[in-house]
Structure formats: C-alpha cells, structure tokens
mmCIF file with all atom_site columns, C-alpha atoms in Angstrom:
data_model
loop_
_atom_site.group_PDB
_atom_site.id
_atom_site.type_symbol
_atom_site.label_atom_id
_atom_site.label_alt_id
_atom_site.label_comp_id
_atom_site.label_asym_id
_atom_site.label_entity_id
_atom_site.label_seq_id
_atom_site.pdbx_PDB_ins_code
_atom_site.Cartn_x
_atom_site.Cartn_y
_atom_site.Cartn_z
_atom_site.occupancy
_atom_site.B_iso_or_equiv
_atom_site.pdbx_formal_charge
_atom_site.auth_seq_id
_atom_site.auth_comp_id
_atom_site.auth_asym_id
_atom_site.auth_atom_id
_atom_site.pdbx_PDB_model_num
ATOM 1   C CA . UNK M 1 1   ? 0.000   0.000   0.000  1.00 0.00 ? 22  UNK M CA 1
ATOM 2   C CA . UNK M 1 2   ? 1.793   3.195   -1.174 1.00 0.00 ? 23  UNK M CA 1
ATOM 3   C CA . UNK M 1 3   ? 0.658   6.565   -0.313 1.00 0.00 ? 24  UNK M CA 1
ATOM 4   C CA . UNK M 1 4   ? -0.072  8.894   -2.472 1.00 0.00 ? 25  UNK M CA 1
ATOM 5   C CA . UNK M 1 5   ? 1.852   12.352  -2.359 1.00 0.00 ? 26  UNK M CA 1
ATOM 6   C CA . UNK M 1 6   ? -0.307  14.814  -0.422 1.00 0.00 ? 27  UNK M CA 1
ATOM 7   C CA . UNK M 1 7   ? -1.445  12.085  1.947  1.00 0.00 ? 28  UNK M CA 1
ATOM 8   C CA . UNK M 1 8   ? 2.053   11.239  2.666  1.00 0.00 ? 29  UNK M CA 1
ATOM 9   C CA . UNK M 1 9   ? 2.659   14.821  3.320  1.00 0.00 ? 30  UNK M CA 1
ATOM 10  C CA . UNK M 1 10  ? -0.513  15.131  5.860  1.00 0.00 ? 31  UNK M CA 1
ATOM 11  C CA . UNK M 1 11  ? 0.971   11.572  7.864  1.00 0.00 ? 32  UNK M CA 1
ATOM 12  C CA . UNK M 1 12  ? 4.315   12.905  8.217  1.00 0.00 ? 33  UNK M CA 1
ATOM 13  C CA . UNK M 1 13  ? 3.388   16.609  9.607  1.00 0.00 ? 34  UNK M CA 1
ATOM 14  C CA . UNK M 1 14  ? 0.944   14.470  12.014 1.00 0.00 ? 35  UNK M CA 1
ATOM 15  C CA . UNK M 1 15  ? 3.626   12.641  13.500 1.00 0.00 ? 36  UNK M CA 1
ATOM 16  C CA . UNK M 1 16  ? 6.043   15.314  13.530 1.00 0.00 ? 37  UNK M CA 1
ATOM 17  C CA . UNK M 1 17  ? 3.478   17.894  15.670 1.00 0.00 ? 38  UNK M CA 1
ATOM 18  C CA . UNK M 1 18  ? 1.824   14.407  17.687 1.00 0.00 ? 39  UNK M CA 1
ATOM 19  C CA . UNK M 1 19  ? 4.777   14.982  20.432 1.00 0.00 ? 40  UNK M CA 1
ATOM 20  C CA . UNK M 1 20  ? 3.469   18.855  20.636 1.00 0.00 ? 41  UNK M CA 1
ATOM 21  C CA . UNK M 1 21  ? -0.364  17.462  21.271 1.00 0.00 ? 42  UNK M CA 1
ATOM 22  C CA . UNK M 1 22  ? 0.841   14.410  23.992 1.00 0.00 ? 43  UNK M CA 1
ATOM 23  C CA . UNK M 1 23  ? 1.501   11.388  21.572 1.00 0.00 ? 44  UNK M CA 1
ATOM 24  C CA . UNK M 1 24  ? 3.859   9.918   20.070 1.00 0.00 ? 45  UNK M CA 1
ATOM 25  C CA . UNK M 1 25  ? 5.268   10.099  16.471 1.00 0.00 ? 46  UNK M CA 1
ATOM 26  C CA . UNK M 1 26  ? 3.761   6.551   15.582 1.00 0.00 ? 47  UNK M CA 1
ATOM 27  C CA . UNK M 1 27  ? 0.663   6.707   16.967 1.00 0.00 ? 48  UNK M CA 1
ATOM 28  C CA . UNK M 1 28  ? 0.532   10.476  15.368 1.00 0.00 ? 49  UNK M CA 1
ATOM 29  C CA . UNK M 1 29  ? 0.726   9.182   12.055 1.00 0.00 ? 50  UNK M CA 1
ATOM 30  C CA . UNK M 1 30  ? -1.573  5.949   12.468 1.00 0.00 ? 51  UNK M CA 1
ATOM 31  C CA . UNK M 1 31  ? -4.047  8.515   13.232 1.00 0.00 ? 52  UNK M CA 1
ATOM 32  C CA . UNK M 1 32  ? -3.526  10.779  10.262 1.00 0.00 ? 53  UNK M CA 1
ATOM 33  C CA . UNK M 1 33  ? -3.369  7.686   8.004  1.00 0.00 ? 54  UNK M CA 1
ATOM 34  C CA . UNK M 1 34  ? -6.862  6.399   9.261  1.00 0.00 ? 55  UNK M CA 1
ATOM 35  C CA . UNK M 1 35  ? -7.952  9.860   9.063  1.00 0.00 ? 56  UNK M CA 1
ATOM 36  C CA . UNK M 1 36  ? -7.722  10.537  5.459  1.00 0.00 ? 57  UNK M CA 1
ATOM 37  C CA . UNK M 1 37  ? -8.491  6.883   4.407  1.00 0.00 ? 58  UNK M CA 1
ATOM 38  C CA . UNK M 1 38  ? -11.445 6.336   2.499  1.00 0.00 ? 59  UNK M CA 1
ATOM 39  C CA . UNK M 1 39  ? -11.850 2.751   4.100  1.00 0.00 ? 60  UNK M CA 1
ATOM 40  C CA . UNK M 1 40  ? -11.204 1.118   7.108  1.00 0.00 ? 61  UNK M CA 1
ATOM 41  C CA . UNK M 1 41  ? -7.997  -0.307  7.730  1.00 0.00 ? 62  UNK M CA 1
ATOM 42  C CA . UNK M 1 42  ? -6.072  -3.294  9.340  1.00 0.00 ? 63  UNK M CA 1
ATOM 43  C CA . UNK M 1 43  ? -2.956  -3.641  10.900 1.00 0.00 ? 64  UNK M CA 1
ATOM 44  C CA . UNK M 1 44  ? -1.146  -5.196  7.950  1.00 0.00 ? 65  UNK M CA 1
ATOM 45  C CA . UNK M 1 45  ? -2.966  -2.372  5.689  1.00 0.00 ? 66  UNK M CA 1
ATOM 46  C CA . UNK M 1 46  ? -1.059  0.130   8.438  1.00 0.00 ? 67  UNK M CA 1
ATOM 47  C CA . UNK M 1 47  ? 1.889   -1.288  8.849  1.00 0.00 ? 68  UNK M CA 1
ATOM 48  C CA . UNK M 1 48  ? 2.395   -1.535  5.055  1.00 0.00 ? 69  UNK M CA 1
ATOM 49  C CA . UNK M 1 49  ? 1.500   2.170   4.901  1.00 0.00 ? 70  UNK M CA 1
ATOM 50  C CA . UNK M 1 50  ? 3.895   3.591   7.162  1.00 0.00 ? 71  UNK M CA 1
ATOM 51  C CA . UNK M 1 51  ? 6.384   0.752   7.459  1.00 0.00 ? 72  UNK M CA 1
ATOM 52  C CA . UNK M 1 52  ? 5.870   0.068   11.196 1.00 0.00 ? 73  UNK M CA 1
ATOM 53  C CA . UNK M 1 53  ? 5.889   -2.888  12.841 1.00 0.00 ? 74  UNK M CA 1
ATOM 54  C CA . UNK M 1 54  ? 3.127   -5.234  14.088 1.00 0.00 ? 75  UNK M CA 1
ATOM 55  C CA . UNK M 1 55  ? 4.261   -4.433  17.473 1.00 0.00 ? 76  UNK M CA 1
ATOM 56  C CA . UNK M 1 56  ? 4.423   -0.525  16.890 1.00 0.00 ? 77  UNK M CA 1
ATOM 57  C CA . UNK M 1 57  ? 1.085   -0.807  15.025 1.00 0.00 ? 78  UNK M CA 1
ATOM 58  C CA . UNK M 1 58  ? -0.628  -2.801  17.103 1.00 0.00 ? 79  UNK M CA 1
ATOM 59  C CA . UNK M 1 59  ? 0.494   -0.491  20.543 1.00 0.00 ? 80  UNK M CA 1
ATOM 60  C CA . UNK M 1 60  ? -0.176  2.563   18.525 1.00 0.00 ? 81  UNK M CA 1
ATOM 61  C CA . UNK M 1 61  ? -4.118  0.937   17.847 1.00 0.00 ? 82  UNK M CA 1
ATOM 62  C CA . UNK M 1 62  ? -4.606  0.335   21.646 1.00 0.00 ? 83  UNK M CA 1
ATOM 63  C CA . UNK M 1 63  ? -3.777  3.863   22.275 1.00 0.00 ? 84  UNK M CA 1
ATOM 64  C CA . UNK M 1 64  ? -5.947  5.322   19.882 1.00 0.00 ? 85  UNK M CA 1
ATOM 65  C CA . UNK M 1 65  ? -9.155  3.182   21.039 1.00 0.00 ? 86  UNK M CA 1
ATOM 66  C CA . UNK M 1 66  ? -8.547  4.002   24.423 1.00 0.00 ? 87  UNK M CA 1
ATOM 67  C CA . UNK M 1 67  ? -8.638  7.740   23.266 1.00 0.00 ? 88  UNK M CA 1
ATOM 68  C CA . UNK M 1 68  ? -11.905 6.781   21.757 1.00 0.00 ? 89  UNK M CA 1
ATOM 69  C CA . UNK M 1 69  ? -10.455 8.141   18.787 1.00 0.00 ? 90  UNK M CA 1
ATOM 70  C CA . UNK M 1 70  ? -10.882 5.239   16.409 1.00 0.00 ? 91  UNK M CA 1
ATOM 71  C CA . UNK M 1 71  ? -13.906 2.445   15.863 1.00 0.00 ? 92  UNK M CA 1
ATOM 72  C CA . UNK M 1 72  ? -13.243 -0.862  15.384 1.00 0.00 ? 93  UNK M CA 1
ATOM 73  C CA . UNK M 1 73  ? -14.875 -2.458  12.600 1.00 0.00 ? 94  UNK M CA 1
ATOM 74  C CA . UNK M 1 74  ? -15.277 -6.578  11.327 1.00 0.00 ? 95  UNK M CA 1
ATOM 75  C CA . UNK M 1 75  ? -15.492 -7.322  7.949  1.00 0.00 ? 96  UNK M CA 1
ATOM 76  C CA . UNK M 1 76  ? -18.368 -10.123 6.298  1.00 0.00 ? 97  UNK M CA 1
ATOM 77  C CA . UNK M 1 77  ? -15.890 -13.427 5.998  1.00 0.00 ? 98  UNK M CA 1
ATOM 78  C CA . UNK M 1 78  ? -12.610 -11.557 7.158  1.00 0.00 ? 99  UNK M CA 1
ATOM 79  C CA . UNK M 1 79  ? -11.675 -12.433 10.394 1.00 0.00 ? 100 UNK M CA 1
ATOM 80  C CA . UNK M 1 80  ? -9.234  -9.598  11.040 1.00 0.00 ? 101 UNK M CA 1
ATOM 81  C CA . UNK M 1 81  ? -9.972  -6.329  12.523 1.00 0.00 ? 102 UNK M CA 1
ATOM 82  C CA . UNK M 1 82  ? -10.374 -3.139  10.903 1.00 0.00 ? 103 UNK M CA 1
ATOM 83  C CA . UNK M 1 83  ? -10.269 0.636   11.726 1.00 0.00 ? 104 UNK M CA 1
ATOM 84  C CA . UNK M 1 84  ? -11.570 3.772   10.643 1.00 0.00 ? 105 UNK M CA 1
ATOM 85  C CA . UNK M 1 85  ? -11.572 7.291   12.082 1.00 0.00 ? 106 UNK M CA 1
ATOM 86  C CA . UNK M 1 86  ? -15.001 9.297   12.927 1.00 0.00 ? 107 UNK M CA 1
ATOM 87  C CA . UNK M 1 87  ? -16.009 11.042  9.718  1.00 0.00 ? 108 UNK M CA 1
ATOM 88  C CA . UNK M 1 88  ? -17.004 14.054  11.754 1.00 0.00 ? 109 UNK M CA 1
ATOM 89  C CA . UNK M 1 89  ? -14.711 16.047  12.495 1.00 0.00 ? 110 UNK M CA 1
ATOM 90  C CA . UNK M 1 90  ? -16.662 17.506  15.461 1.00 0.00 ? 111 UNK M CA 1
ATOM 91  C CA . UNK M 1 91  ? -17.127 14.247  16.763 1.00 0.00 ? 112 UNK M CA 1
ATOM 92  C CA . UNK M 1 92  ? -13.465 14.221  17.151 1.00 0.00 ? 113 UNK M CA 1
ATOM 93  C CA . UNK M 1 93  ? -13.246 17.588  18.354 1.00 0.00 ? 114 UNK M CA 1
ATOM 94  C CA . UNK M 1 94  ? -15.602 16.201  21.096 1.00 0.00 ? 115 UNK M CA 1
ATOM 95  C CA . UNK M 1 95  ? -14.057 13.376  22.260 1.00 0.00 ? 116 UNK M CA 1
ATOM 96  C CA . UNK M 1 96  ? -9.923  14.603  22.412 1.00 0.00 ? 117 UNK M CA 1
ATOM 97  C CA . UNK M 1 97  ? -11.680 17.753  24.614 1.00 0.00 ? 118 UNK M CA 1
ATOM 98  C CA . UNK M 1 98  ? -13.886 15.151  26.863 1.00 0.00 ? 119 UNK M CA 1
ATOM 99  C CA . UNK M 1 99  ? -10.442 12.452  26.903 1.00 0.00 ? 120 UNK M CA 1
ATOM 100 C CA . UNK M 1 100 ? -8.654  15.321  27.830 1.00 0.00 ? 121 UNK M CA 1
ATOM 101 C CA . UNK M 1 101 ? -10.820 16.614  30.503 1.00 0.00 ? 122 UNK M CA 1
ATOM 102 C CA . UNK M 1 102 ? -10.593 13.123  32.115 1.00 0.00 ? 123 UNK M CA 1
ATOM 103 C CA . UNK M 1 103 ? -6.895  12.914  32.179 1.00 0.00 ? 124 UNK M CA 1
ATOM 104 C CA . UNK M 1 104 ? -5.717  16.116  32.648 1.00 0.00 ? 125 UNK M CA 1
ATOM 105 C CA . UNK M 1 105 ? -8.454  18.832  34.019 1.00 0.00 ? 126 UNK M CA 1
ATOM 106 C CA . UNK M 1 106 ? -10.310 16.556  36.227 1.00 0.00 ? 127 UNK M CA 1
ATOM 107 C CA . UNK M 1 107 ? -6.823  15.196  38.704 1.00 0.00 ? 128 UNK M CA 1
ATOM 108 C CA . UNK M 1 108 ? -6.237  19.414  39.078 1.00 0.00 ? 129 UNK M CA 1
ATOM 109 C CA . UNK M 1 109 ? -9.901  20.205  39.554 1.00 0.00 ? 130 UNK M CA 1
ATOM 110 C CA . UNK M 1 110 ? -9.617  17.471  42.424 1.00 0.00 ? 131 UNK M CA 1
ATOM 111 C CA . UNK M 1 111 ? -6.152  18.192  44.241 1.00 0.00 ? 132 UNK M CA 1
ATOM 112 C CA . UNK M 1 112 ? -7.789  22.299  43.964 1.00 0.00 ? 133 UNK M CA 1
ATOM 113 C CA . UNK M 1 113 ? -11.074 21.495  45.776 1.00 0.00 ? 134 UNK M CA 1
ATOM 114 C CA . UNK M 1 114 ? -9.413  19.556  48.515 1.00 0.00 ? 135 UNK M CA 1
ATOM 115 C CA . UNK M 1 115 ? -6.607  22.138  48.925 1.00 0.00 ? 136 UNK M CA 1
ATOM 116 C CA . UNK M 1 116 ? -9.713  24.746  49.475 1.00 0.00 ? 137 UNK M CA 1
ATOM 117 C CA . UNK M 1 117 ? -11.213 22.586  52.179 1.00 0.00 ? 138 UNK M CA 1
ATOM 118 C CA . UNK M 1 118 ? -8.530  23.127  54.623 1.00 0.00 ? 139 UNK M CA 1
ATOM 119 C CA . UNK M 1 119 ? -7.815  26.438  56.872 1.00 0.00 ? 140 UNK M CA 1
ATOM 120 C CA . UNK M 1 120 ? -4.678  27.107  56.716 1.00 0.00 ? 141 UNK M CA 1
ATOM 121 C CA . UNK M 1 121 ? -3.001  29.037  59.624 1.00 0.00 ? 142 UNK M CA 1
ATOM 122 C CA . UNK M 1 122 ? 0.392   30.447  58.071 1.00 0.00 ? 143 UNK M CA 1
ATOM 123 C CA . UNK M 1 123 ? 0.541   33.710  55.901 1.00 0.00 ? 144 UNK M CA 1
ATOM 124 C CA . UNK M 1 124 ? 1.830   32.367  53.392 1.00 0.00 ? 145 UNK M CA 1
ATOM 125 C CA . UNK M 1 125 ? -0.695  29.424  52.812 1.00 0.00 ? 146 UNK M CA 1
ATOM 126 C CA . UNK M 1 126 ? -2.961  31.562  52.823 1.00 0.00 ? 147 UNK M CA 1
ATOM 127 C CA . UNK M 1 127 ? -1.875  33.764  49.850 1.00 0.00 ? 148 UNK M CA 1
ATOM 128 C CA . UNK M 1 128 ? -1.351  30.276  48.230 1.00 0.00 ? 149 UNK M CA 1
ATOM 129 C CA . UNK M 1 129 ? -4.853  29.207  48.804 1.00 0.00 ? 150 UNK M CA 1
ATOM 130 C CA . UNK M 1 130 ? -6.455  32.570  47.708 1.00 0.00 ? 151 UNK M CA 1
ATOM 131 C CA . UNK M 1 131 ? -4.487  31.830  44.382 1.00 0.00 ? 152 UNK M CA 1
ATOM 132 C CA . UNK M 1 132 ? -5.562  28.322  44.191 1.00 0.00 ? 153 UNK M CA 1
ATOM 133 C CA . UNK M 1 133 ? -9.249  29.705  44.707 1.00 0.00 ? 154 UNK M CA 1
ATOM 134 C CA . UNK M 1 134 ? -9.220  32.082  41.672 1.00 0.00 ? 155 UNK M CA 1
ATOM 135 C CA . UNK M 1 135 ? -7.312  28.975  39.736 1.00 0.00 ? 156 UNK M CA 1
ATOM 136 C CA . UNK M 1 136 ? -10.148 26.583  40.403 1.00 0.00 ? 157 UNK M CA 1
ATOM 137 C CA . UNK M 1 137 ? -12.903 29.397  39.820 1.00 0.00 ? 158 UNK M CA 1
ATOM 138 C CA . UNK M 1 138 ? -11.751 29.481  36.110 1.00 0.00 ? 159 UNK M CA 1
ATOM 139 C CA . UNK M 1 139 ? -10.852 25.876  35.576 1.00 0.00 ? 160 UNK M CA 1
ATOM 140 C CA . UNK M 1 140 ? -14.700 25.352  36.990 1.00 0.00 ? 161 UNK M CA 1
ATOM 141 C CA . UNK M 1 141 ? -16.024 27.704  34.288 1.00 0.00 ? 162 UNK M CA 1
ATOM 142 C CA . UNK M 1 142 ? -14.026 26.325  31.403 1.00 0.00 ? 163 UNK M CA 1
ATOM 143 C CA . UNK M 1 143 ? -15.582 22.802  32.489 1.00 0.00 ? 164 UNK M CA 1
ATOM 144 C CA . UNK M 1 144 ? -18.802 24.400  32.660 1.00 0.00 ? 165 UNK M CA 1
ATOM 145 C CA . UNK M 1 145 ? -18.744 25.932  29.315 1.00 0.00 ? 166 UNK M CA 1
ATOM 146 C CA . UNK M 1 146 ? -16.813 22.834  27.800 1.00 0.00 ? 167 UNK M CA 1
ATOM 147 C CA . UNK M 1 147 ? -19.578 20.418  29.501 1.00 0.00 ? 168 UNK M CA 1
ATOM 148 C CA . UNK M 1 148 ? -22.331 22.957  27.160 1.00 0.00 ? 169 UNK M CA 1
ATOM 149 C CA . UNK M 1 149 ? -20.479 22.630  24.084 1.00 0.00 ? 170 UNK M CA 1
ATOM 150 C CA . UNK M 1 150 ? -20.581 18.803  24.421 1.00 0.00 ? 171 UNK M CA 1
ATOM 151 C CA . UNK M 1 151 ? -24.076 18.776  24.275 1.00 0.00 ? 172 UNK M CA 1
ATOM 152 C CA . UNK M 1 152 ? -23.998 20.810  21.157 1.00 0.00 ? 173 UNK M CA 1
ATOM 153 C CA . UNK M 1 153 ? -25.084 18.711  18.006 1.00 0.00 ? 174 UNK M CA 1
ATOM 154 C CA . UNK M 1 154 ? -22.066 19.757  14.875 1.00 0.00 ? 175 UNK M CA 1
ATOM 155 C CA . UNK M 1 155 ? -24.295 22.346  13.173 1.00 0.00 ? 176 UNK M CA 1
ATOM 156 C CA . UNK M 1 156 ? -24.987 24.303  16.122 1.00 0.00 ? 177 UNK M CA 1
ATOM 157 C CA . UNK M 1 157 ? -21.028 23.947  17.099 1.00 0.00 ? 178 UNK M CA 1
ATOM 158 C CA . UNK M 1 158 ? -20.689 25.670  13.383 1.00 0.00 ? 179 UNK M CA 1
ATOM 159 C CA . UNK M 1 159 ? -22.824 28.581  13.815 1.00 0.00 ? 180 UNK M CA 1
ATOM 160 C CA . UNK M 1 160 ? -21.539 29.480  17.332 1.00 0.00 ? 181 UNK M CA 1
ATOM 161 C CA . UNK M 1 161 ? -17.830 29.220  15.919 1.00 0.00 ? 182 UNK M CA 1
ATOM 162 C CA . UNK M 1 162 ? -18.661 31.342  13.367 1.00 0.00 ? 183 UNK M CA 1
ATOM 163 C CA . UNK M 1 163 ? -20.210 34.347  15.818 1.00 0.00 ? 184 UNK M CA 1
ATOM 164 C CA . UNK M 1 164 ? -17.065 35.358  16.731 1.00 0.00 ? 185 UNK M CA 1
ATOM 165 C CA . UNK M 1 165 ? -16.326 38.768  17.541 1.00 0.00 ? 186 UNK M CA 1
ATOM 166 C CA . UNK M 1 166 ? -20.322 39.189  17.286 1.00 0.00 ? 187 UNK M CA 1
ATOM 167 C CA . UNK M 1 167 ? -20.308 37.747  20.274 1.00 0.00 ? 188 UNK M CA 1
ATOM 168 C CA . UNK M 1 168 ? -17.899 40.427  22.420 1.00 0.00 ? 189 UNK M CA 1
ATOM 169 C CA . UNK M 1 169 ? -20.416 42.840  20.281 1.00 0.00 ? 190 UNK M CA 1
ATOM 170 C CA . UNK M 1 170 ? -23.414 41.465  21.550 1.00 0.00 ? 191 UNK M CA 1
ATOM 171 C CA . UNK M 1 171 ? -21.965 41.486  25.559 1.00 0.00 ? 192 UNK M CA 1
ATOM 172 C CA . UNK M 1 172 ? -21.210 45.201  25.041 1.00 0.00 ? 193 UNK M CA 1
ATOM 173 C CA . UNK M 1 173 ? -24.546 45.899  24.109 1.00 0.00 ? 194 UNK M CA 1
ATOM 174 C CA . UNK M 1 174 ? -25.849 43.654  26.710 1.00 0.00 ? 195 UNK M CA 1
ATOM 175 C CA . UNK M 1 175 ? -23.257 45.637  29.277 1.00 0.00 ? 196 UNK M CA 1
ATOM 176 C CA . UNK M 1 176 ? -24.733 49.331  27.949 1.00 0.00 ? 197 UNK M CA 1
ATOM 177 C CA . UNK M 1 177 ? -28.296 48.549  28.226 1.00 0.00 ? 198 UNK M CA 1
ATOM 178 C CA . UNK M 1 178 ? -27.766 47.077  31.668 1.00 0.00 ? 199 UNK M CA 1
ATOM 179 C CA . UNK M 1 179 ? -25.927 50.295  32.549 1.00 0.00 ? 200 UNK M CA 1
ATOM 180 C CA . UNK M 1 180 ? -28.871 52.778  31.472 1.00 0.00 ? 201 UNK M CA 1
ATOM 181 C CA . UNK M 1 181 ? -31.279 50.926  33.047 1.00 0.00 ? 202 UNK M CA 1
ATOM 182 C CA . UNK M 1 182 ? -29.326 50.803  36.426 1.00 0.00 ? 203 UNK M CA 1
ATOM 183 C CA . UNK M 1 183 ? -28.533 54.777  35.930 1.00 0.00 ? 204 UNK M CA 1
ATOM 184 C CA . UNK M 1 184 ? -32.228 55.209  35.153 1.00 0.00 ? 205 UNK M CA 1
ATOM 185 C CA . UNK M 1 185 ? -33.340 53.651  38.512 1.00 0.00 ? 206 UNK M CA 1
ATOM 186 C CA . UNK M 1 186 ? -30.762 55.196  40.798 1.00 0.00 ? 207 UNK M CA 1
ATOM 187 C CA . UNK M 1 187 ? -31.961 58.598  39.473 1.00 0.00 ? 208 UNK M CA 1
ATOM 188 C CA . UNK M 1 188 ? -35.615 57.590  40.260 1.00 0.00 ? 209 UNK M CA 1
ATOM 189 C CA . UNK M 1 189 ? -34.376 56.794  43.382 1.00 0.00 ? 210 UNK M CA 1
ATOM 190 C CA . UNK M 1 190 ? -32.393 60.117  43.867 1.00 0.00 ? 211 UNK M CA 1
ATOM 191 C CA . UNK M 1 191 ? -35.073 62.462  42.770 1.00 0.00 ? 212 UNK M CA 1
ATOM 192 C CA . UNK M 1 192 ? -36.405 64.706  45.402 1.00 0.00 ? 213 UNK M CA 1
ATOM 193 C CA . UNK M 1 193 ? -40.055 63.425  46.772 1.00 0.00 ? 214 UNK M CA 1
ATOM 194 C CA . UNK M 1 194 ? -43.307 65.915  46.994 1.00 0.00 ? 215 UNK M CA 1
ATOM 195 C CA . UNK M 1 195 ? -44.541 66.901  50.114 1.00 0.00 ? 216 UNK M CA 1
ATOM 196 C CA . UNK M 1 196 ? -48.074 67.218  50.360 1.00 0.00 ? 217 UNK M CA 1
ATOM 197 C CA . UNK M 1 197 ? -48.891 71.459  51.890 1.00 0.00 ? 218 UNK M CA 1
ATOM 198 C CA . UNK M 1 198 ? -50.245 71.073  55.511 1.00 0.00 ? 219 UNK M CA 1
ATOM 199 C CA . UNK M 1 199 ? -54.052 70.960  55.507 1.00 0.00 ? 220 UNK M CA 1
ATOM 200 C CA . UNK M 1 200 ? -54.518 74.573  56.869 1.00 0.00 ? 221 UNK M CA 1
ATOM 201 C CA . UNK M 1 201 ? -52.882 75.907  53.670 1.00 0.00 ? 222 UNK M CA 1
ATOM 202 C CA . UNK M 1 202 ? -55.095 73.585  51.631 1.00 0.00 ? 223 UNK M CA 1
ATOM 203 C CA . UNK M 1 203 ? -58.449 75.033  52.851 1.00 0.00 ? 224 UNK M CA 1
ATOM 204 C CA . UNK M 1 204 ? -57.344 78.862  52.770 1.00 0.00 ? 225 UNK M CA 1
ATOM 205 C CA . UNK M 1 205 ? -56.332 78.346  48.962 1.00 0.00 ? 226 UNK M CA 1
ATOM 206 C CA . UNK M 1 206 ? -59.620 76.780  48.679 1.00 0.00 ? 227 UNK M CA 1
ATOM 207 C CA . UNK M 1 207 ? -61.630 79.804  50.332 1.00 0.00 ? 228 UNK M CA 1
ATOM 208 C CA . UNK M 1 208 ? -59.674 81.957  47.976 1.00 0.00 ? 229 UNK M CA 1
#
C-alpha cells in the first residue's frame, strides 16, 4: 500500500506535531493515516502504509481506542480487525476535549477542591490558597462551558464558531443597556419626593 503524495505529506506533519499534542510520532501518524483513508484499515494495511511494525502498530491501535479516537470495525468473511476514524470532524473535536478533561483537568480540579477545604493558619498558605481559589474558579467555568459545548449537536457547534467577535459585540450591548437601566433607577431613586402642603394651607387656597 503506497501513499499517495499529499497524503504522505498530511501523515508525516501528524507525527512530527503528535509529540506537541501528547503522543507519540507513531501513533501520530496511524491517526492521520486512518484519518484521510477512504476505508477502514487493518494492521497489515497500516503497517504496510507507514512501514511500522506489528508491534508498533498494534500499541499505537490500543492507544488510539482508548482515546476513543478510532472504531473498530469486522469485515463479512474476514476475520481480522479493521479501523476507521469518525467522519465528523466535530465528533473528534468532542471526544480529544472530553479524553482530555478526564486525564488532565479533572486530577487538578480534584487536588484544587481539597486544597480549598482546609484552613490554613500560616501567611503564606494563605496567599497560596487565595491563588488556588481564583485557579479553580476558572478551571470550573471552562468545564462548565466545555460540559455545554458537548451537548452541542455539529451544526450548532458551526454557527456558534462562526459568531465570533459578534459575540464580544453582543456582551457590550448587553453591558450598555444594563448600565442605562441601572442609571435610570438610581436617578428615580435620587429624585427629590413631593410633600403634600399642611391641611390649613389647603383650605385657605380653597376659600380663595
């Protein structure tokens, strides 16, 4: 199985940035190769392809699957397995955030709520926790906000990508209208109240 030139070029570039994203080289390129594949492959089909071994093939499949990041397939009257990438690219998008969440957001979010739980007596613990306490606040809202977004279906991912900065727009109209409204109220509140005239005064006016 020989790649063709501008696949080649995508597999390679994978592997080279995989040790940027937290994978190896191998495993990198596996995943590019069953990316851009119009069928599902096996590990001979992959190993061919990128001239790995079994071994290295086979390892770089078990990492992949338990990434969620590839789906196992059978074939009618084949007994070996096959692979194949999700075909959307949201999907994917989805599950490396929800992996990573797991593995690397959810251990800090931990150690950060227990650290908050104790009362620490020295000065200097307690500047640490006060940090710790704005740290978790945000890593709390990112979950938040990442746990919405997973319940997005693709096209509604699409359209909210594509706000952008009608978004920050949006807020500073929402910030200006809430401001006027607040400014309208404390001036209600500020302005001076009518005293009724005694009642004397009222029935000499009305005599007159």
């Amino acid at each position: 199985m020989n790649l063709a030139p501008l696949t080649q070029r995508f597999v390679l570039h994978f592997g080279e940035m995989g040790s940027r994203w937290g994978i190896n080289r191998t495993v990198g390129q596996i995943y590019a190769l069953l990316y851009v594949s119009p069928r599902a492959l096996n590990a001979d089909d992959i190993g061919e392809a990128l001239a790995f071994s079994r071994s290295n093939v086979s390892m770089g499949l078990k990492e992949l699957q338990s990434w969620n990041l590839v789906r196992l397939q059978h074939l009618p009257n084949d007994r070996r397995e096959y692979f194949q990438a999700p075909e959307d690219v949201w999907a994917i998008f989805r599950t490396l955030a929800e992996e990573r969440r797991k593995r690397e957001i959810d251990p800090t979010l931990s150690m950060l709520r227990d650290a908050l739980m104790e009362q620490p007596s020295a000065s200097d613990d307690i500047h640490a926790q006060a940090r710790m306490k704005q740290m978790h606040d945000l890593i709390e809202l990112m979950t938040g906000w990442l746990a919405d977004v997973q319940k997005m279906d693709s096209a509604t991912l699409v359209s909210l990508m594509k706000m952008g900065a009608k978004v920050q727009k949006l807020l500073e109209v929402k910030d200006k209208v809430t401001s006027t409204v607040k400014a309208g109220l404390t001036g209600r509140a500020a302005a001076p109240k009518l005293v009724a005239p005694p009642a004397a005064v009222t029935e000499e006016n009305n005599r007159s």
